[in-house]
PDB file of C-alpha atoms in Angstrom:
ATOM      1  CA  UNK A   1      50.015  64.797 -32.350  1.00 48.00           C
ATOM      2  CA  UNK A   2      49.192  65.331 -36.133  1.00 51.00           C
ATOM      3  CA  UNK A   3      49.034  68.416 -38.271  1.00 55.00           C
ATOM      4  CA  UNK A   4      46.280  71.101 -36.626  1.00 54.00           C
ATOM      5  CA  UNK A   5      44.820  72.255 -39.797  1.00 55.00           C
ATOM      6  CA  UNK A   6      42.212  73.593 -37.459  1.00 61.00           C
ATOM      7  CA  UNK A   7      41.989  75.890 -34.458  1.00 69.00           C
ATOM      8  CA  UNK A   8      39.841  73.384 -32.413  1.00 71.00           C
ATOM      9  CA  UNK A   9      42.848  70.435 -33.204  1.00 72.00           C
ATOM     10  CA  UNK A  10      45.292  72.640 -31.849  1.00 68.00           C
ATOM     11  CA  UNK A  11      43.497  74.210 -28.515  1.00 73.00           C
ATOM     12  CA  UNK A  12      42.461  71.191 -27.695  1.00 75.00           C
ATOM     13  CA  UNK A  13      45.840  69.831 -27.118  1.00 76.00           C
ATOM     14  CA  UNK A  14      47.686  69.887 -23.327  1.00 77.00           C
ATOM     15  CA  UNK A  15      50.468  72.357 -22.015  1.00 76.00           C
ATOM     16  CA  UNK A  16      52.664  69.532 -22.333  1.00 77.00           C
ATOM     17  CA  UNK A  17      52.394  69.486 -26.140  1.00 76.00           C
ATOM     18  CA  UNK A  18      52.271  72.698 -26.622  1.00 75.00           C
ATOM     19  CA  UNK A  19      55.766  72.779 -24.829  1.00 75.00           C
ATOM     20  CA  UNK A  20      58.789  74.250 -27.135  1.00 75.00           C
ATOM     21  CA  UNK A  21      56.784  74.149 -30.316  1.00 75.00           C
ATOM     22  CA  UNK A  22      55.221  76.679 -33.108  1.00 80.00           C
ATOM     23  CA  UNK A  23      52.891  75.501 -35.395  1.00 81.00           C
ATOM     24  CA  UNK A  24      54.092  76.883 -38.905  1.00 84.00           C
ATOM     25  CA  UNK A  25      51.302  76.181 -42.379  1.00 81.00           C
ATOM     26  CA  UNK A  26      49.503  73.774 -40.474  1.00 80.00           C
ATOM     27  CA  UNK A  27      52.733  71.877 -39.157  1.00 79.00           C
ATOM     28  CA  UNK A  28      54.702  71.281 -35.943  1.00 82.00           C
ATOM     29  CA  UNK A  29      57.942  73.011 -36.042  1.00 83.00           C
ATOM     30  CA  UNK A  30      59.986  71.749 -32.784  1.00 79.00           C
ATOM     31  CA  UNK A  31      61.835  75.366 -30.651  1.00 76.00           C
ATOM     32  CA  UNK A  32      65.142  75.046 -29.829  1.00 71.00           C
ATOM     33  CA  UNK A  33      65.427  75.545 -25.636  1.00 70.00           C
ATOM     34  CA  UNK A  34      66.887  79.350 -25.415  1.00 72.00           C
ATOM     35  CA  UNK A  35      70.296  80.145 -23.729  1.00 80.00           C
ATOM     36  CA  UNK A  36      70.960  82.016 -20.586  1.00 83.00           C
ATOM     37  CA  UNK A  37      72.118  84.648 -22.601  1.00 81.00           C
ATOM     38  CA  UNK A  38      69.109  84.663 -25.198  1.00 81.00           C
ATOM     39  CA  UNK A  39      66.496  84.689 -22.489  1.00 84.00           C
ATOM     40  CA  UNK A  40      68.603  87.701 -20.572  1.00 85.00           C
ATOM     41  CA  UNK A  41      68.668  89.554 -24.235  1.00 86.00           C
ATOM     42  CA  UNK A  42      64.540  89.052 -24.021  1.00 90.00           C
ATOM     43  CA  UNK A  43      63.734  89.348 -20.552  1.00 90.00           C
ATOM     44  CA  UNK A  44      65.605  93.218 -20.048  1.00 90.00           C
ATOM     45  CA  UNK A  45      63.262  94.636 -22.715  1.00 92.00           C
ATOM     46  CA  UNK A  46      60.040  92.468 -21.441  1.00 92.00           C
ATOM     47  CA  UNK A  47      60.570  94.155 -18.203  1.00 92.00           C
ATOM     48  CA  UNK A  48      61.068  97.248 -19.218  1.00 93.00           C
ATOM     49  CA  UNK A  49      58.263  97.362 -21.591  1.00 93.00           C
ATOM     50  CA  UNK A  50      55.660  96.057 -19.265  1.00 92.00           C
ATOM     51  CA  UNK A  51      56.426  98.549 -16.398  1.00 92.00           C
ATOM     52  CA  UNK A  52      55.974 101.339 -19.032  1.00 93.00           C
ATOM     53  CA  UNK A  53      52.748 100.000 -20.321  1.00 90.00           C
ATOM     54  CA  UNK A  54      50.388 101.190 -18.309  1.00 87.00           C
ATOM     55  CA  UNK A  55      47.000 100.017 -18.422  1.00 91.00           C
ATOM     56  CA  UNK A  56      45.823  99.642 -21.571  1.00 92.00           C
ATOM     57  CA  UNK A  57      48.643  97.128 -22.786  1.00 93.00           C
ATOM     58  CA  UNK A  58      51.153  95.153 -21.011  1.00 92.00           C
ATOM     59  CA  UNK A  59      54.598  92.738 -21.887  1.00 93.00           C
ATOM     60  CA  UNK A  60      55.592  88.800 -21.940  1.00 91.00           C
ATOM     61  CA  UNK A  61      58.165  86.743 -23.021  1.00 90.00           C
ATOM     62  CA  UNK A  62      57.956  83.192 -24.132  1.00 86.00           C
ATOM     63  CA  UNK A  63      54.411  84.318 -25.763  1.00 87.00           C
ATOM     64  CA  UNK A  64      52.052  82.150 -28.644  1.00 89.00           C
ATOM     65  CA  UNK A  65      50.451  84.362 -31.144  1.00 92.00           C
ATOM     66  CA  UNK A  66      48.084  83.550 -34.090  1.00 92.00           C
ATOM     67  CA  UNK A  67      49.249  84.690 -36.781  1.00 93.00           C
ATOM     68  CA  UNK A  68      46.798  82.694 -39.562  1.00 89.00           C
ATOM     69  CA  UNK A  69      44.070  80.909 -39.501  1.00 86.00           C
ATOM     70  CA  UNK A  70      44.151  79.051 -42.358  1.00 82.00           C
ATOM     71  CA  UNK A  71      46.871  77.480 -42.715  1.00 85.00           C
ATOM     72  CA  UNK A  72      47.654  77.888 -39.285  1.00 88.00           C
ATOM     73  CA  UNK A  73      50.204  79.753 -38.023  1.00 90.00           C
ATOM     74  CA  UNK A  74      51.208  79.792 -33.770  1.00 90.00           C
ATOM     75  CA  UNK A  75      54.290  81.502 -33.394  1.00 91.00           C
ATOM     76  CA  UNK A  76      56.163  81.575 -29.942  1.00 90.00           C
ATOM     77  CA  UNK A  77      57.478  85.218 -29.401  1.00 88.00           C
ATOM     78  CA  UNK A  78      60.307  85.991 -26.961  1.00 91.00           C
ATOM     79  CA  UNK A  79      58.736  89.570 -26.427  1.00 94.00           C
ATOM     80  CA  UNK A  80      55.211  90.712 -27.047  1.00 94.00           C
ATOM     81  CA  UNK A  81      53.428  93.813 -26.230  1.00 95.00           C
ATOM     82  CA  UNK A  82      49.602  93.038 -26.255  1.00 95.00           C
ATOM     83  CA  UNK A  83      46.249  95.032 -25.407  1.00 94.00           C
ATOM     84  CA  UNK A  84      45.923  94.203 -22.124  1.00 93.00           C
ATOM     85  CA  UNK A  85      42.099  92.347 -22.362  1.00 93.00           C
ATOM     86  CA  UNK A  86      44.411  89.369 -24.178  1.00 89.00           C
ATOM     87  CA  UNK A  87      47.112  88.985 -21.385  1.00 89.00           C
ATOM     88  CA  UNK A  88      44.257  85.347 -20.654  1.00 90.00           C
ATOM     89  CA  UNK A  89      44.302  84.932 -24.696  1.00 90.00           C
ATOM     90  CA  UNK A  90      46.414  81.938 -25.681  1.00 87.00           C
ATOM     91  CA  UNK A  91      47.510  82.320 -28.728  1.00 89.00           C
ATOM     92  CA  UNK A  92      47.545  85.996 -28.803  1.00 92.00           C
ATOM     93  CA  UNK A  93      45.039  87.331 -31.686  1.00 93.00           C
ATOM     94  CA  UNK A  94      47.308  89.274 -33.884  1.00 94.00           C
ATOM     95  CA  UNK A  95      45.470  91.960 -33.792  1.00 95.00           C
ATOM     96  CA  UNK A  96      45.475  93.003 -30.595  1.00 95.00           C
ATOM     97  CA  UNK A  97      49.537  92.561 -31.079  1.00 95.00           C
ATOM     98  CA  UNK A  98      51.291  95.817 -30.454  1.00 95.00           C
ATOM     99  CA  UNK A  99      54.973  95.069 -30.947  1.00 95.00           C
ATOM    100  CA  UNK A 100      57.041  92.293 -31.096  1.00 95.00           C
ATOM    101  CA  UNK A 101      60.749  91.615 -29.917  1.00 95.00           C
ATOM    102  CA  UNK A 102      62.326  88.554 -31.701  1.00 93.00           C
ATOM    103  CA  UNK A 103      65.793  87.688 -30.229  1.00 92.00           C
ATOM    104  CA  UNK A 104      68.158  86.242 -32.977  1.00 91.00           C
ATOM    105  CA  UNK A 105      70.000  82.993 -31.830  1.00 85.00           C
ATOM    106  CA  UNK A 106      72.493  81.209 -34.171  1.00 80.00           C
ATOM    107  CA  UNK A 107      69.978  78.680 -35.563  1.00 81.00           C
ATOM    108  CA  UNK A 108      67.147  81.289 -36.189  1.00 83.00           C
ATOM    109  CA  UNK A 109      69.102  84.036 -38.149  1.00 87.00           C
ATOM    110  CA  UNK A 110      67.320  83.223 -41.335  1.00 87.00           C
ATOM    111  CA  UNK A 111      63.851  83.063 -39.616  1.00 87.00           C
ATOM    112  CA  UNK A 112      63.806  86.009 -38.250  1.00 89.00           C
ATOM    113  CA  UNK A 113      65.674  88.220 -40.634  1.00 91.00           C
ATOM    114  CA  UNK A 114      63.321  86.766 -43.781  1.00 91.00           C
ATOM    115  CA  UNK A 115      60.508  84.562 -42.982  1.00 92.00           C
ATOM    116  CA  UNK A 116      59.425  85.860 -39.614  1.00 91.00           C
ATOM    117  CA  UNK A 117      59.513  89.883 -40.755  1.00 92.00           C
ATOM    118  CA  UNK A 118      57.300  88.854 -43.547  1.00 94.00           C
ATOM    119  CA  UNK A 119      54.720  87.129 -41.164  1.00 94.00           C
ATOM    120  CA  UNK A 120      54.121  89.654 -38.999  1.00 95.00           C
ATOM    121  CA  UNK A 121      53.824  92.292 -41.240  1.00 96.00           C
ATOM    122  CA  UNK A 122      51.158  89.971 -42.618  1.00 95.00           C
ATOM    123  CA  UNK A 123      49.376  89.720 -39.553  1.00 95.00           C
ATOM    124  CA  UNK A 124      49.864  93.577 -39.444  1.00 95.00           C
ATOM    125  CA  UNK A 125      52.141  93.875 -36.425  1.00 96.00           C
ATOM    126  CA  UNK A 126      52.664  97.812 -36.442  1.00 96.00           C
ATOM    127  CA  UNK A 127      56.559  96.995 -34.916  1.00 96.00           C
ATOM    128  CA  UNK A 128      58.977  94.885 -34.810  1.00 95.00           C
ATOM    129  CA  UNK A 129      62.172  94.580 -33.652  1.00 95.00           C
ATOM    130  CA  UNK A 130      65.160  92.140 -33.741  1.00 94.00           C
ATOM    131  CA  UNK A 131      67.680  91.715 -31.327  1.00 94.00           C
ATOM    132  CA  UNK A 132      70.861  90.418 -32.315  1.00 91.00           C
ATOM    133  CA  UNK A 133      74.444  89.793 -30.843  1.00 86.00           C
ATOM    134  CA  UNK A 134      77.270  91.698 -32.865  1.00 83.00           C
ATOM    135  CA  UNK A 135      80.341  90.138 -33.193  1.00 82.00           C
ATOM    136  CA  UNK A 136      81.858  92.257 -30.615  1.00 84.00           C
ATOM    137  CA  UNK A 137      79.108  90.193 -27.993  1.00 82.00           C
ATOM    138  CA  UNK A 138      77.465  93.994 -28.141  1.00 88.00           C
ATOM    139  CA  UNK A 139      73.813  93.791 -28.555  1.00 92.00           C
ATOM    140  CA  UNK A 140      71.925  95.262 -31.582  1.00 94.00           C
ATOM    141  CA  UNK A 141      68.333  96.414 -32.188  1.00 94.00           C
ATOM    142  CA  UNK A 142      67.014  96.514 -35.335  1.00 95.00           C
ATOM    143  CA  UNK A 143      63.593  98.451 -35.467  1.00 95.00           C
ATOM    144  CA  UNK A 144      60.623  97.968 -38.320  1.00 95.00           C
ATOM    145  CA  UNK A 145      57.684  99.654 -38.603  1.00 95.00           C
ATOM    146  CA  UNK A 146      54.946  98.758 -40.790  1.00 96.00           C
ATOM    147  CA  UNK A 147      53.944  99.693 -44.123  1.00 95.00           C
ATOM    148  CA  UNK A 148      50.116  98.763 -44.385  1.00 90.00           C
ATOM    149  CA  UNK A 149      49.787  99.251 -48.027  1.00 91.00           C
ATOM    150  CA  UNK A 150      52.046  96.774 -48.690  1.00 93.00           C
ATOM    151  CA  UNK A 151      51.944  94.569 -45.222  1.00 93.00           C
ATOM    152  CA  UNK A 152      55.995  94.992 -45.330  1.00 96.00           C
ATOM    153  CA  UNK A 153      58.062  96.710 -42.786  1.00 96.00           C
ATOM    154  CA  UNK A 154      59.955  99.682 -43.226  1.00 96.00           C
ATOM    155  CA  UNK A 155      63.395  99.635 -42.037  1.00 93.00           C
ATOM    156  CA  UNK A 156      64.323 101.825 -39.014  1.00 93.00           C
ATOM    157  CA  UNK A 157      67.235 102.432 -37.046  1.00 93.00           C
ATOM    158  CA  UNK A 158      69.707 100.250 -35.759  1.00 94.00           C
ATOM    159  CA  UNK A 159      70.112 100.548 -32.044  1.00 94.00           C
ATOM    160  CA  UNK A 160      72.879  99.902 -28.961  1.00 92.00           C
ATOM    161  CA  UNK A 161      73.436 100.547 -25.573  1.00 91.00           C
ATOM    162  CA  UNK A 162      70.563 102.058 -23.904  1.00 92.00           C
ATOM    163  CA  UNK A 163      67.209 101.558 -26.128  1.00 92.00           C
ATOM    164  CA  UNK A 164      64.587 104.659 -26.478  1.00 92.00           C
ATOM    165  CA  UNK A 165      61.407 103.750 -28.359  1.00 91.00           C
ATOM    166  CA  UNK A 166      58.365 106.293 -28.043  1.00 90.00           C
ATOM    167  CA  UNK A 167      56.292 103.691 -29.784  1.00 86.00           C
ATOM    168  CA  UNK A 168      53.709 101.895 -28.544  1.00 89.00           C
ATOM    169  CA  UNK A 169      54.719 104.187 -25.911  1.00 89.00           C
ATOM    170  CA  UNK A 170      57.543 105.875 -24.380  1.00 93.00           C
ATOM    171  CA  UNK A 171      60.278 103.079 -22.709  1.00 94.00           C
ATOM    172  CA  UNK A 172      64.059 102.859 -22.313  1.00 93.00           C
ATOM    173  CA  UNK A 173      66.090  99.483 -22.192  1.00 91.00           C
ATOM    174  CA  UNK A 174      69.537  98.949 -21.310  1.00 89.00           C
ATOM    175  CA  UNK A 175      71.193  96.531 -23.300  1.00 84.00           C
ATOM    176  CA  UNK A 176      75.054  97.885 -22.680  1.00 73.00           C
ATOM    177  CA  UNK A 177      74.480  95.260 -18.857  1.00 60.00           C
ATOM    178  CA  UNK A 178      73.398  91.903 -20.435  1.00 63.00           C
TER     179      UNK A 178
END
């Protein structure tokens, strides 16, 4: 497939190549296939964010998102919130990003605690948000918001059981079932 240094290389490629892979400084970075588990820890909030959404925004899993340009940067997201004129956008222009939901698995701990943060607050992602699994098997959110000064998060709360945000808007998730 090569290196898409360019948008046009890498739209013009099929579903099929596209499939389980981000494209990460201009190369192809290979996704690990999610659990049952993972994809329950990112579908409850999906869900629940898109039937709070309304109209002007709505929520996916398993989303592509530009990041970059140049070098270019695709990254999958297991939860996005979006203005809703880009839910026919593939990849997602950052800035019509609202929020994202990145669900830690074993082999992506490091990614999303340190390189991940650091790109969305780069694309200027006003929240973020990581899920991970405690020891316990109790789920944990750990918010961000953004800092724009600086394009770094903040750190925010850490969260269990049932999950109130007001931002983008008002939702509640139950994690205490998965």
């Amino acid at each position: 497939m090569g290196h898409p240094d360019r948008r046009e290389e890498h739209a013009s490629w099929s579903a099929e190549q596209c499939a389980g892979i981000e494209i990460v400084d201009g190369l192809v970075v290979a996704s690990q296939s999610a659990s049952k588990r993972y994809n329950r820890l990112a579908l409850a909030p999906a869900t629940a964010l898109d039937g709070a959404a309304g109209t002007d925004s709505n929520a996916d899993t398993d989303c592509d998102v530009c990041l970059q340009d140049a070098p270019l940067t695709d990254r999958r997201l297991d939860v996005i919130v979006c203005r809703a004129e880009t839910v026919d956008v593939t990849p997602a222009p950052s800035e019509h990003v609202l929020s994202v939901i990145k669900v830690v698995s074993p082999v992506s701990k490091t990614a999303a605690r340190i390189v991940k943060v650091d790109q969305y607050a780069k694309a200027g992602t006003p929240f973020y948000r990581r899920v991970e699994q405690a020891a316990t098997g109790v789920p944990i959110v750990h918010t961000y918001v953004l800092d724009p000064a600086p394009e770094a998060y903040k750190d925010g709360e850490m969260l269990t059981g049932v999950v109130k945000a007001a931002v983008p808007f008002p939702v509640a998730v139950s994690l205490g079932v998965i």
